[in-house]
Tab-separated table of C-alpha atoms in Angstrom:
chain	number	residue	atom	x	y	z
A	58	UNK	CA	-8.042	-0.914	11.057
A	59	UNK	CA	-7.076	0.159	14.526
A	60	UNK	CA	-3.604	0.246	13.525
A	61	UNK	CA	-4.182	3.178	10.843
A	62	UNK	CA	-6.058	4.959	13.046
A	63	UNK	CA	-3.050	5.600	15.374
A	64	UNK	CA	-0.692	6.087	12.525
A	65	UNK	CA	-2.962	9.024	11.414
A	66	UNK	CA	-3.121	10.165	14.821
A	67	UNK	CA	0.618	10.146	15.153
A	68	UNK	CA	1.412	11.731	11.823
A	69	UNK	CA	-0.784	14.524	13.068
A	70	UNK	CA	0.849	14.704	16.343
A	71	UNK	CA	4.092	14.976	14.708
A	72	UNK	CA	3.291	17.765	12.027
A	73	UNK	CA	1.702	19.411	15.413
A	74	UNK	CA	4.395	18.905	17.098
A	75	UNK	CA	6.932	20.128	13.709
A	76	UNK	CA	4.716	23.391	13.258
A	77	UNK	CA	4.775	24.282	17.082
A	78	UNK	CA	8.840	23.827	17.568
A	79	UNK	CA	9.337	26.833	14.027
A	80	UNK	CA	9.784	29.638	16.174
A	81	UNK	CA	11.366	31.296	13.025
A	82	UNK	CA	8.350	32.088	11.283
A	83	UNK	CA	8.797	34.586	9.259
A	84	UNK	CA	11.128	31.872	6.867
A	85	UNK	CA	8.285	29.654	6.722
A	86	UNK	CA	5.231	30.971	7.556
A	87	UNK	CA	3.176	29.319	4.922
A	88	UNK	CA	4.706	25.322	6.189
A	89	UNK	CA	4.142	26.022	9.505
A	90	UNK	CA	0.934	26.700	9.217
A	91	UNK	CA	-0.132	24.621	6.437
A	92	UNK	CA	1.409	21.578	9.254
A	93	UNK	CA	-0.821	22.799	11.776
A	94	UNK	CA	-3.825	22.900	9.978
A	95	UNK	CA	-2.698	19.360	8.363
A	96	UNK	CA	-1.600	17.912	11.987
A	97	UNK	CA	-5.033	19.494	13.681
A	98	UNK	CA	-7.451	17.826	11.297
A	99	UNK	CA	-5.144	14.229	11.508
A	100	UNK	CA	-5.760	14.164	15.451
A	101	UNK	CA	-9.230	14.879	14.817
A	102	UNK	CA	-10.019	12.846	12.224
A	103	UNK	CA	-8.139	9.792	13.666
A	104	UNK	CA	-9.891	10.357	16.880
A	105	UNK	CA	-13.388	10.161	15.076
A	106	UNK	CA	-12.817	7.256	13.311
A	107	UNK	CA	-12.215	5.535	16.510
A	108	UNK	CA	-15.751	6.559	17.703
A	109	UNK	CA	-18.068	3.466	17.757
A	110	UNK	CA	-20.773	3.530	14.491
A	111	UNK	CA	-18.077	5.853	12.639
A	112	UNK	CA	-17.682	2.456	9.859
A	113	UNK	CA	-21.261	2.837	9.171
A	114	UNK	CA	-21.193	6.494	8.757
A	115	UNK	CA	-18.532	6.476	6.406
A	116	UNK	CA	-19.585	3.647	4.973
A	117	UNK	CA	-23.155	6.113	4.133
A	118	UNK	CA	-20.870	9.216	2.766
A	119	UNK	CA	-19.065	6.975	0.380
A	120	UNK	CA	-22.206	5.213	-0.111
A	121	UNK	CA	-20.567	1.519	0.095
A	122	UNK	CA	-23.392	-1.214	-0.152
């Protein structure tokens, strides 16, 4: 499991990173920001999930027996 948790982490480092290096944003403004948001909550999320007790709150929102 660990082993998704870093590839979300990464995937959200990259779009962070992607989003950060547009300088040109008037072309894309809507990508670069829609990566940002997308690469933000990745980092997050993959950091949360590596928080000890985080399998038995999700396993409560998705209401797994």
């Amino acid at each position: 499991m660990g082993l998704w948790y870093f590839i979300i982490i990464f995937l959200g480092i990259a779009l962070l990173v992607v989003g950060l290096r547009n300088k040109d944003v008037t072309r894309s403004n809507k990508i670069v920001t829609m990566s940002l948001i997308v690469g933000t909550l990745l980092v997050g999320l993959g950091l949360i999930l590596f928080l000890p007790g985080s399998s038995s709150v999700l396993e409560q929102l998705l209401q797994i027996n």
